[in-house]
Coordinates of C-alpha atoms and ligand atoms in Angstrom, one line a residue:
M1 CA -5.9 9.0 -20.5
A2 CA -5.5 12.8 -20.5
L3 CA -7.9 14.5 -18.2
H4 CA -9.6 17.1 -20.5
R5 CA -10.7 20.5 -19.3
H6 CA -13.7 22.3 -20.4
H7 CA -12.2 25.3 -22.2
E8 CA -14.9 26.1 -24.6
R9 CA -14.7 29.9 -24.3
R10 CA -11.0 30.1 -25.2
D11 CA -11.4 27.9 -28.3
D12 CA -14.9 28.2 -29.7
R13 CA -14.1 28.4 -33.5
L14 CA -16.3 26.4 -35.8
L15 CA -14.9 23.4 -37.7
A16 CA -15.5 23.6 -41.4
P17 CA -14.8 20.5 -43.4
A18 CA -12.9 21.5 -46.6
F19 CA -15.1 19.2 -48.8
D20 CA -18.8 19.4 -49.5
A21 CA -19.5 23.0 -50.0
G22 CA -23.0 22.6 -48.6
A23 CA -22.0 20.8 -45.5
G24 CA -21.9 23.8 -43.2
S25 CA -19.8 23.9 -40.1
I26 CA -19.6 22.0 -36.9
P27 CA -19.2 23.5 -33.5
R28 CA -16.0 22.3 -31.8
H29 CA -17.2 21.7 -28.2
R30 CA -21.0 21.4 -28.5
I31 CA -23.1 18.7 -30.0
P32 CA -24.1 19.9 -33.5
G33 CA -27.8 20.9 -33.7
G34 CA -28.5 19.0 -36.9
V35 CA -27.9 15.6 -38.5
Q36 CA -24.8 15.2 -40.6
D37 CA -24.6 12.9 -43.6
A38 CA -22.9 9.6 -42.4
D39 CA -20.2 9.6 -45.1
A40 CA -19.4 13.2 -44.7
A41 CA -19.2 12.8 -40.9
A42 CA -16.9 9.8 -41.2
R43 CA -14.7 11.5 -43.7
F44 CA -14.4 14.6 -41.4
V45 CA -13.4 12.5 -38.4
R46 CA -11.0 10.4 -40.5
D47 CA -9.3 13.6 -41.7
E48 CA -8.9 14.8 -38.1
L49 CA -7.2 11.5 -37.2
M50 CA -4.6 11.9 -40.0
M51 CA -2.8 14.3 -37.7
D52 CA -2.0 11.4 -35.3
G53 CA 1.5 9.8 -35.8
N54 CA 2.1 6.8 -38.1
A55 CA 1.8 3.8 -35.8
R56 CA 4.3 1.7 -37.7
Q57 CA 7.1 4.3 -37.2
N58 CA 6.2 4.6 -33.5
L59 CA 9.2 3.0 -31.8
A60 CA 8.1 4.4 -28.4
T61 CA 5.2 2.1 -27.7
F62 CA 5.1 -1.5 -26.5
V63 CA 1.6 -1.8 -27.7
T64 CA 0.6 -3.8 -30.8
T65 CA 0.3 -1.7 -33.9
W66 CA -0.3 -4.4 -36.4
M67 CA -2.6 -7.4 -36.6
E68 CA -3.6 -9.6 -39.5
P69 CA -6.7 -8.6 -41.4
Q70 CA -8.4 -11.9 -40.2
A71 CA -8.0 -10.7 -36.6
A72 CA -9.3 -7.2 -37.5
A73 CA -12.3 -8.9 -39.1
L74 CA -13.0 -11.0 -36.0
I75 CA -12.7 -7.9 -33.8
Q76 CA -15.1 -6.2 -36.2
D77 CA -17.6 -9.1 -36.0
S78 CA -17.5 -9.1 -32.2
L79 CA -17.6 -5.4 -31.5
D80 CA -21.2 -5.7 -30.2
K81 CA -20.3 -8.2 -27.4
N82 CA -19.9 -7.2 -23.8
I83 CA -17.6 -9.6 -21.9
I84 CA -19.6 -9.1 -18.6
D85 CA -22.7 -10.5 -20.2
K86 CA -21.7 -14.1 -19.4
D87 CA -25.2 -15.3 -19.7
E88 CA -25.8 -13.8 -23.2
Y89 CA -22.4 -14.7 -24.5
P90 CA -21.4 -17.9 -22.8
Q91 CA -18.9 -18.8 -25.6
S92 CA -17.0 -15.5 -25.1
A93 CA -16.8 -16.5 -21.4
E94 CA -15.5 -19.9 -22.4
I95 CA -12.9 -18.3 -24.7
E96 CA -11.7 -16.1 -21.8
R97 CA -11.5 -19.2 -19.6
R98 CA -9.4 -21.0 -22.2
C99 CA -7.0 -18.0 -22.5
V100 CA -6.5 -18.0 -18.7
N101 CA -5.7 -21.8 -18.8
I102 CA -3.3 -21.4 -21.7
L103 CA -1.5 -18.7 -19.8
A104 CA -1.5 -20.7 -16.6
N105 CA 0.2 -23.5 -18.5
L106 CA 2.7 -21.3 -20.2
W107 CA 3.5 -19.7 -16.8
H108 CA 3.8 -23.2 -15.1
A109 CA 1.0 -22.9 -12.7
P110 CA 0.9 -26.0 -10.4
E111 CA -1.4 -28.8 -11.5
P112 CA -4.9 -28.5 -10.1
A113 CA -4.4 -31.9 -8.5
G114 CA -2.2 -30.4 -5.9
G115 CA -5.1 -28.3 -4.6
A116 CA -3.4 -25.3 -6.2
N117 CA -5.8 -24.3 -8.9
A118 CA -4.6 -21.2 -10.8
I119 CA -7.3 -18.6 -11.4
G120 CA -7.3 -15.5 -13.3
C121 CA -9.2 -13.1 -15.6
S122 CA -8.8 -10.7 -18.5
T123 CA -8.5 -7.0 -17.8
T124 CA -8.3 -3.9 -20.0
G125 CA -4.5 -4.0 -19.7
S126 CA -1.7 -4.5 -17.2
S127 CA -2.7 -1.4 -15.3
E128 CA -6.1 -2.8 -14.3
A129 CA -4.3 -6.1 -13.7
A130 CA -1.9 -4.3 -11.3
M131 CA -4.8 -2.8 -9.4
L132 CA -6.4 -6.3 -8.9
A133 CA -3.2 -8.0 -8.0
G134 CA -2.2 -5.2 -5.6
M135 CA -5.6 -5.4 -3.9
A136 CA -5.3 -9.1 -3.5
L137 CA -1.8 -8.6 -1.8
K138 CA -3.2 -5.9 0.4
W139 CA -6.2 -7.9 1.5
R140 CA -4.2 -11.0 2.1
W141 CA -1.6 -9.1 4.2
R142 CA -4.4 -7.5 6.3
Q143 CA -6.0 -10.8 6.9
R144 CA -2.7 -12.3 8.2
R145 CA -2.1 -9.3 10.4
E146 CA -5.6 -9.2 11.9
A147 CA -5.6 -12.9 12.4
A148 CA -2.4 -12.5 14.4
G149 CA -3.8 -9.6 16.4
Q150 CA -1.3 -7.2 14.8
D151 CA -1.7 -3.7 13.6
A152 CA -2.7 -3.4 9.9
A153 CA -2.7 0.3 9.4
K154 CA 0.6 0.9 7.4
P155 CA 0.9 -1.4 4.4
N156 CA 3.8 -0.9 2.0
L157 CA 4.8 -2.3 -1.4
V158 CA 8.4 -2.9 -2.3
M159 CA 9.5 -2.3 -5.9
G160 CA 12.4 -0.8 -7.9
A161 CA 12.4 2.8 -8.8
N162 CA 12.1 1.6 -12.4
V163 CA 8.5 0.2 -12.0
Q164 CA 5.9 1.4 -14.5
V165 CA 3.7 4.2 -13.2
C166 CA 0.7 1.9 -12.7
W167 CA 2.3 0.7 -9.4
E168 CA 2.5 4.3 -8.1
K169 CA -1.1 4.7 -9.1
F170 CA -2.0 1.5 -7.2
C171 CA -0.3 2.7 -4.1
R172 CA -2.0 6.1 -4.2
Y173 CA -5.5 4.9 -5.0
W174 CA -5.4 2.1 -2.4
E175 CA -3.4 3.9 0.3
V176 CA -0.3 1.8 0.3
E177 CA 3.2 3.3 0.9
P178 CA 5.2 2.9 -2.3
R179 CA 8.6 1.7 -1.2
M180 CA 10.7 2.5 -4.2
V181 CA 14.2 1.0 -4.1
R182 CA 16.8 3.4 -5.7
L183 CA 18.7 1.9 -8.6
D184 CA 22.2 1.1 -7.3
G185 CA 24.5 -0.3 -9.9
A186 CA 21.9 -2.2 -12.0
T187 CA 19.2 -0.6 -14.1
H188 CA 16.5 -2.4 -12.1
L189 CA 15.6 -4.0 -8.7
T190 CA 18.2 -6.5 -7.3
A191 CA 17.7 -9.3 -4.8
D192 CA 19.5 -7.9 -1.8
A193 CA 18.0 -4.4 -2.2
A194 CA 14.5 -5.9 -2.4
A195 CA 14.9 -8.0 0.7
A196 CA 16.5 -5.2 2.6
A197 CA 13.5 -2.9 1.9
C198 CA 10.9 -5.4 3.3
D199 CA 9.4 -5.4 6.8
E200 CA 6.4 -6.9 8.5
N201 CA 4.2 -4.3 6.8
T202 CA 5.2 -5.3 3.3
I203 CA 2.3 -6.6 1.4
G204 CA 4.5 -7.9 -1.4
V205 CA 7.4 -7.3 -3.7
V206 CA 6.7 -6.3 -7.3
T207 CA 9.3 -7.5 -9.7
V208 CA 9.3 -6.5 -13.4
L209 CA 9.9 -9.0 -16.2
G210 CA 11.0 -6.5 -18.7
S211 CA 11.6 -3.0 -17.4
T212 CA 10.0 -0.3 -19.4
F213 CA 13.1 1.8 -19.1
D214 CA 15.6 -0.5 -20.8
G215 CA 13.8 -3.8 -21.5
S216 CA 16.0 -5.7 -18.9
Y217 CA 14.6 -8.6 -16.9
E218 CA 14.7 -8.3 -13.1
P219 CA 16.2 -11.3 -11.4
V220 CA 12.9 -12.8 -10.2
A221 CA 14.4 -16.1 -9.0
G222 CA 17.2 -14.2 -7.1
I223 CA 14.6 -11.9 -5.5
A224 CA 12.5 -14.9 -4.5
A225 CA 15.5 -16.6 -3.0
A226 CA 16.5 -13.5 -1.0
L227 CA 12.9 -13.4 0.3
D228 CA 13.1 -17.1 1.2
A229 CA 16.2 -16.3 3.2
L230 CA 14.5 -13.3 4.8
A231 CA 11.6 -15.5 5.9
A232 CA 13.9 -18.2 7.3
R233 CA 15.9 -15.6 9.2
T234 CA 13.1 -13.3 10.5
G235 CA 9.7 -14.9 9.9
I236 CA 8.8 -12.0 7.6
D237 CA 7.2 -13.9 4.7
V238 CA 6.7 -11.6 1.7
P239 CA 4.9 -12.8 -1.5
V240 CA 6.1 -11.8 -5.0
H241 CA 4.0 -10.4 -7.8
V242 CA 5.6 -10.5 -11.2
D243 CA 4.7 -7.6 -13.5
A244 CA 5.3 -9.4 -16.8
A245 CA 3.4 -6.9 -18.8
S246 CA 5.9 -7.5 -21.7
G247 CA 7.9 -10.4 -20.6
G248 CA 4.9 -12.7 -19.9
F249 CA 4.6 -13.2 -23.7
I250 CA 8.4 -13.2 -24.4
A251 CA 10.1 -15.4 -21.8
P252 CA 7.9 -18.5 -22.3
F253 CA 8.9 -18.6 -25.9
L254 CA 12.5 -17.3 -26.0
D255 CA 13.8 -18.1 -22.5
P256 CA 11.9 -21.3 -21.6
D257 CA 14.6 -22.3 -19.1
L258 CA 14.5 -19.1 -17.1
P259 CA 12.4 -19.6 -14.0
W260 CA 10.6 -16.4 -13.4
D261 CA 7.0 -17.6 -13.1
F262 CA 4.9 -20.0 -10.9
R263 CA 7.8 -22.4 -11.0
L264 CA 9.0 -20.2 -8.1
E265 CA 6.9 -21.1 -5.0
R266 CA 7.0 -17.5 -3.8
V267 CA 5.4 -16.1 -7.0
R268 CA 1.8 -15.7 -6.1
S269 CA 0.5 -13.7 -9.0
I270 CA 1.5 -12.5 -12.5
N271 CA 0.1 -10.0 -14.9
A272 CA 0.8 -9.5 -18.6
S273 CA -0.5 -7.2 -21.4
G274 CA -2.2 -9.1 -24.2
H275 CA -1.9 -5.9 -26.2
K276 CA 1.9 -5.8 -25.9
Y277 CA 3.8 -8.9 -26.9
G278 CA 0.6 -10.8 -26.7
L279 CA 0.1 -9.4 -30.2
V280 CA -3.4 -8.0 -29.8
Y281 CA -4.6 -4.4 -30.5
P282 CA -5.0 -2.2 -27.4
G283 CA -7.5 -3.1 -24.7
I284 CA -6.5 -6.5 -23.2
G285 CA -4.5 -7.6 -20.2
W286 CA -4.3 -10.7 -18.0
V287 CA -3.8 -11.4 -14.3
L288 CA -3.4 -14.9 -12.7
W289 CA -3.1 -16.1 -9.2
R290 CA -1.2 -19.2 -8.2
G291 CA -4.2 -20.6 -6.3
E292 CA -7.5 -19.7 -4.8
T293 CA -6.1 -18.8 -1.4
D294 CA -4.1 -16.0 -3.1
L295 CA -7.3 -14.2 -4.1
P296 CA -9.4 -13.3 -1.0
R297 CA -13.0 -14.2 -1.5
E298 CA -14.3 -10.7 -0.5
L299 CA -12.9 -9.3 -3.6
V300 CA -14.8 -11.6 -5.9
F301 CA -18.3 -10.7 -7.2
S302 CA -20.7 -12.9 -9.0
V303 CA -22.7 -12.3 -12.2
D304 CA -25.4 -14.4 -13.8
Y305 CA -24.2 -17.2 -16.1
L306 CA -26.5 -19.7 -17.7
G307 CA -28.9 -19.6 -14.8
G308 CA -26.0 -20.0 -12.4
A309 CA -23.5 -17.5 -11.1
M310 CA -19.9 -16.9 -12.3
P311 CA -17.3 -15.3 -10.1
T312 CA -15.7 -12.1 -11.5
F313 CA -13.0 -9.7 -10.4
A314 CA -12.7 -6.5 -12.3
L315 CA -12.8 -2.7 -11.9
N316 CA -15.2 -2.2 -14.8
F317 CA -18.5 -3.9 -15.3
S318 CA -18.9 -3.6 -19.1
R319 CA -15.9 -4.1 -21.4
P320 CA -15.5 -5.2 -25.0
A321 CA -15.3 -9.0 -25.5
A322 CA -13.6 -8.4 -28.9
Q323 CA -10.1 -8.1 -27.5
V324 CA -10.5 -11.4 -25.6
I325 CA -11.6 -13.1 -28.8
A326 CA -8.7 -11.5 -30.6
Q327 CA -6.3 -12.9 -28.0
Y328 CA -7.7 -16.3 -28.4
Y329 CA -7.3 -16.0 -32.2
T330 CA -3.6 -15.1 -31.9
L331 CA -3.0 -18.0 -29.6
V332 CA -4.8 -20.4 -31.9
R333 CA -3.3 -18.9 -35.1
Y334 CA 0.3 -18.7 -34.1
G335 CA 0.7 -21.5 -31.5
Y336 CA 3.9 -21.9 -29.6
D337 CA 6.1 -22.1 -32.6
G338 CA 4.5 -19.0 -34.2
Y339 CA 4.9 -16.9 -31.1
R340 CA 8.5 -18.1 -30.7
S341 CA 9.5 -17.2 -34.3
I342 CA 7.7 -13.8 -34.1
Q343 CA 9.3 -12.9 -30.8
Q344 CA 12.7 -14.2 -31.9
R345 CA 12.6 -12.0 -35.1
S346 CA 11.8 -9.0 -32.9
R347 CA 14.8 -9.9 -30.7
D348 CA 17.1 -10.4 -33.7
I349 CA 16.0 -7.1 -35.2
A350 CA 16.6 -5.3 -31.9
G351 CA 20.1 -6.9 -31.8
T352 CA 20.8 -5.6 -35.4
I353 CA 19.7 -2.1 -34.4
A354 CA 21.9 -2.3 -31.3
A355 CA 24.9 -3.3 -33.3
G356 CA 24.2 -0.4 -35.8
V357 CA 23.9 2.1 -32.9
A358 CA 27.1 0.8 -31.4
E359 CA 28.9 1.3 -34.7
L360 CA 28.1 5.0 -34.7
G361 CA 30.6 5.2 -31.9
M362 CA 29.0 7.9 -29.9
F363 CA 26.4 5.9 -27.9
R364 CA 26.7 3.7 -24.8
L365 CA 24.2 0.9 -24.9
L366 CA 22.4 0.0 -21.6
S367 CA 20.6 -2.9 -23.3
R368 CA 20.8 -4.6 -26.6
G369 CA 17.5 -6.3 -27.0
E370 CA 18.7 -9.5 -25.4
E371 CA 15.8 -9.8 -23.0
L372 CA 12.8 -7.7 -24.2
P373 CA 13.4 -6.8 -27.8
V374 CA 14.2 -3.3 -26.6
L375 CA 17.3 -1.2 -26.6
A376 CA 18.2 1.8 -24.5
F377 CA 21.2 3.9 -25.3
A378 CA 22.9 7.0 -23.9
L379 CA 25.3 9.5 -25.5
E380 CA 28.9 9.2 -24.4
D381 CA 29.8 12.1 -22.1
G382 CA 30.8 15.5 -23.3
G383 CA 28.9 15.7 -26.6
A384 CA 27.7 18.9 -28.1
F385 CA 24.1 17.7 -28.2
T386 CA 21.7 15.6 -26.1
V387 CA 19.5 12.6 -26.6
Y388 CA 16.6 15.0 -26.6
D389 CA 18.1 16.7 -29.7
V390 CA 18.4 13.3 -31.3
S391 CA 14.8 12.4 -30.5
H392 CA 13.7 15.7 -32.0
E393 CA 15.8 15.1 -35.2
L394 CA 14.4 11.6 -35.6
R395 CA 11.0 13.0 -35.4
S396 CA 11.7 15.0 -38.7
H397 CA 12.2 11.6 -40.3
G398 CA 8.9 10.4 -38.9
W399 CA 10.4 8.2 -36.2
I400 CA 9.0 8.4 -32.7
V401 CA 11.8 7.5 -30.3
P402 CA 11.4 8.8 -26.7
A403 CA 14.3 10.3 -24.7
Y404 CA 14.1 10.4 -20.9
P405 CA 16.2 10.2 -17.7
M406 CA 16.7 6.9 -15.9
P407 CA 15.0 6.5 -12.5
E408 CA 16.3 7.6 -9.1
G409 CA 19.8 6.4 -8.5
M410 CA 20.6 6.8 -12.2
E411 CA 18.8 10.0 -12.9
D412 CA 21.9 11.6 -14.5
V413 CA 21.8 9.1 -17.4
H414 CA 19.5 10.2 -20.2
V415 CA 18.6 7.6 -22.8
L416 CA 16.8 7.0 -26.1
R417 CA 14.7 3.8 -26.3
V418 CA 13.7 1.7 -29.3
V419 CA 11.0 -0.9 -28.9
V420 CA 10.9 -3.6 -31.6
R421 CA 7.5 -5.2 -32.2
N422 CA 5.8 -7.6 -34.6
G423 CA 5.4 -5.7 -37.9
F424 CA 8.8 -4.0 -37.7
T425 CA 11.1 -5.4 -40.4
Y426 CA 14.8 -5.5 -41.3
D427 CA 14.1 -3.0 -44.0
L428 CA 12.6 -0.6 -41.5
A429 CA 15.5 -1.2 -39.2
A430 CA 18.0 -0.3 -42.0
M431 CA 16.0 2.9 -42.7
F432 CA 15.9 3.8 -39.1
L433 CA 19.7 3.3 -38.7
A434 CA 20.3 5.5 -41.8
D435 CA 18.1 8.2 -40.4
L436 CA 19.7 8.0 -37.0
A437 CA 23.2 8.4 -38.6
A438 CA 21.9 11.3 -40.7
S439 CA 20.4 12.9 -37.5
V440 CA 23.5 12.7 -35.4
G441 CA 25.6 13.8 -38.4
R442 CA 23.4 16.9 -38.8
L443 CA 23.5 17.6 -35.0
A444 CA 27.3 17.3 -35.1
G445 CA 27.3 20.0 -37.9
G446 CA 27.9 17.7 -40.8
S447 CA 25.3 18.9 -43.3
E448 CA 22.8 21.8 -43.8
P449 CA 19.2 20.7 -43.7
G450 CA 16.7 21.7 -46.4
S451 CA 19.2 22.8 -49.1
S452 CA 18.0 20.4 -51.8
F453 CA 14.5 21.7 -52.3
H454 CA 13.6 22.7 -55.9
H455 CA 10.4 24.4 -57.1
Ligands
LIG1 C1 3.0 -1.3 -20.1 C2 3.4 -1.7 -18.8 C3 2.4 -1.6 -17.7 C4 1.1 -1.0 -18.0 O1 0.4 -1.8 -18.9 P1 -0.9 -1.4 -19.7 O2 -1.3 -2.7 -20.4 O3 -0.5 -0.3 -20.7 O4 -1.9 -0.9 -18.8 C5 2.7 -2.0 -16.5 N1 4.0 -2.6 -16.2 C6 4.9 -2.7 -17.2 C7 6.2 -3.3 -16.8 C8 4.6 -2.3 -18.5 O5 5.5 -2.4 -19.4

């Protein structure tokens, strides 16, 4: 969320809708004095929003940009429900509980019979989930230290330099040293580097299932094994949190044999974004803990629920229930097979684009959509133009494709990234590849832009 400044004096022109001669004008930064006609006001706001990009051509975001009309209708019908009002909307609370259990099963949480009862909740997204999971790690670590009569003043969190910014945010807001491991050979955190960065003040290791930089999976099982070895050797016993913002809804369907989740004893908590490959419009994430002992009781508050009390863990109090309901709809609607075929199609389309990019002969692919349906590619050295130029050219075709440097350790490598999501088609992929070829052709001096315009 951009932090907006109050700059009324520099920009105090009135806004005058072009329609409705009699409508008058609207002050830009003050509430209008009078009432506007509802249709005119809605038309005015809608016209302003036209200037936003076209979501379907946005290859930058991981976040869902298409849902079925039935889902949109359900969201519309439940816009008035507040998820925190468990007492008033017990069925929404029940639906949230079912979603948590569905994810616990998909992520192989141990059966409740073993005393390990997975618990979790919805959040606004993976960022809030990261704050909650990070707090649980910090509180647990502090309890262990204090119980052993040891100093608990200098917590640190180990992660790759490729983590999403929410983890830096967690560290700054909750006063934990971010121990960012430089990339060294791989595009993400590796097992040995993770274990080497840990010490007795490490509250946890964050591993990412699906790096935002190139879509690659970190070797969660390898990292867990390296931490097992560290514990055996030194007694330093570090829990793992998996940031599966994207991969949490990809790996269970496309890589069922890959152990990245609660199958690994050391994995104590997992987050995912329902609004990424969970296939729901923005505003929903999930966080689950392996068992009750992984979530310290002091962090849990209780709200009224059918005359009783229900435990909650959240940063916000009020939040829309609609996104939780929409998540339940997608789970019921698609089922395991549906999710698998949607995610497989995204992965296939990403592979097709990767092959097309490789054919152009001037790019080096860091990833080909074989893990997350994401590809990242750099220009071969010594070209006359940069990935930033390519990104700019693609923009003139309507495509939004970000260009950026890789994290510390690989900062000299600049890449373009394409994220393939549900709603992207083979047709769009072919159009994108044609526009990419035209863009690099133009940058290489092949054709003059704008010469075919006739009045
Ligand atoms: C997107 C993302 C986040 C942040 O998630 P939001 O749901 O946008 O808050 C965190 N980690 C990873 C790996 C991500 O891809």
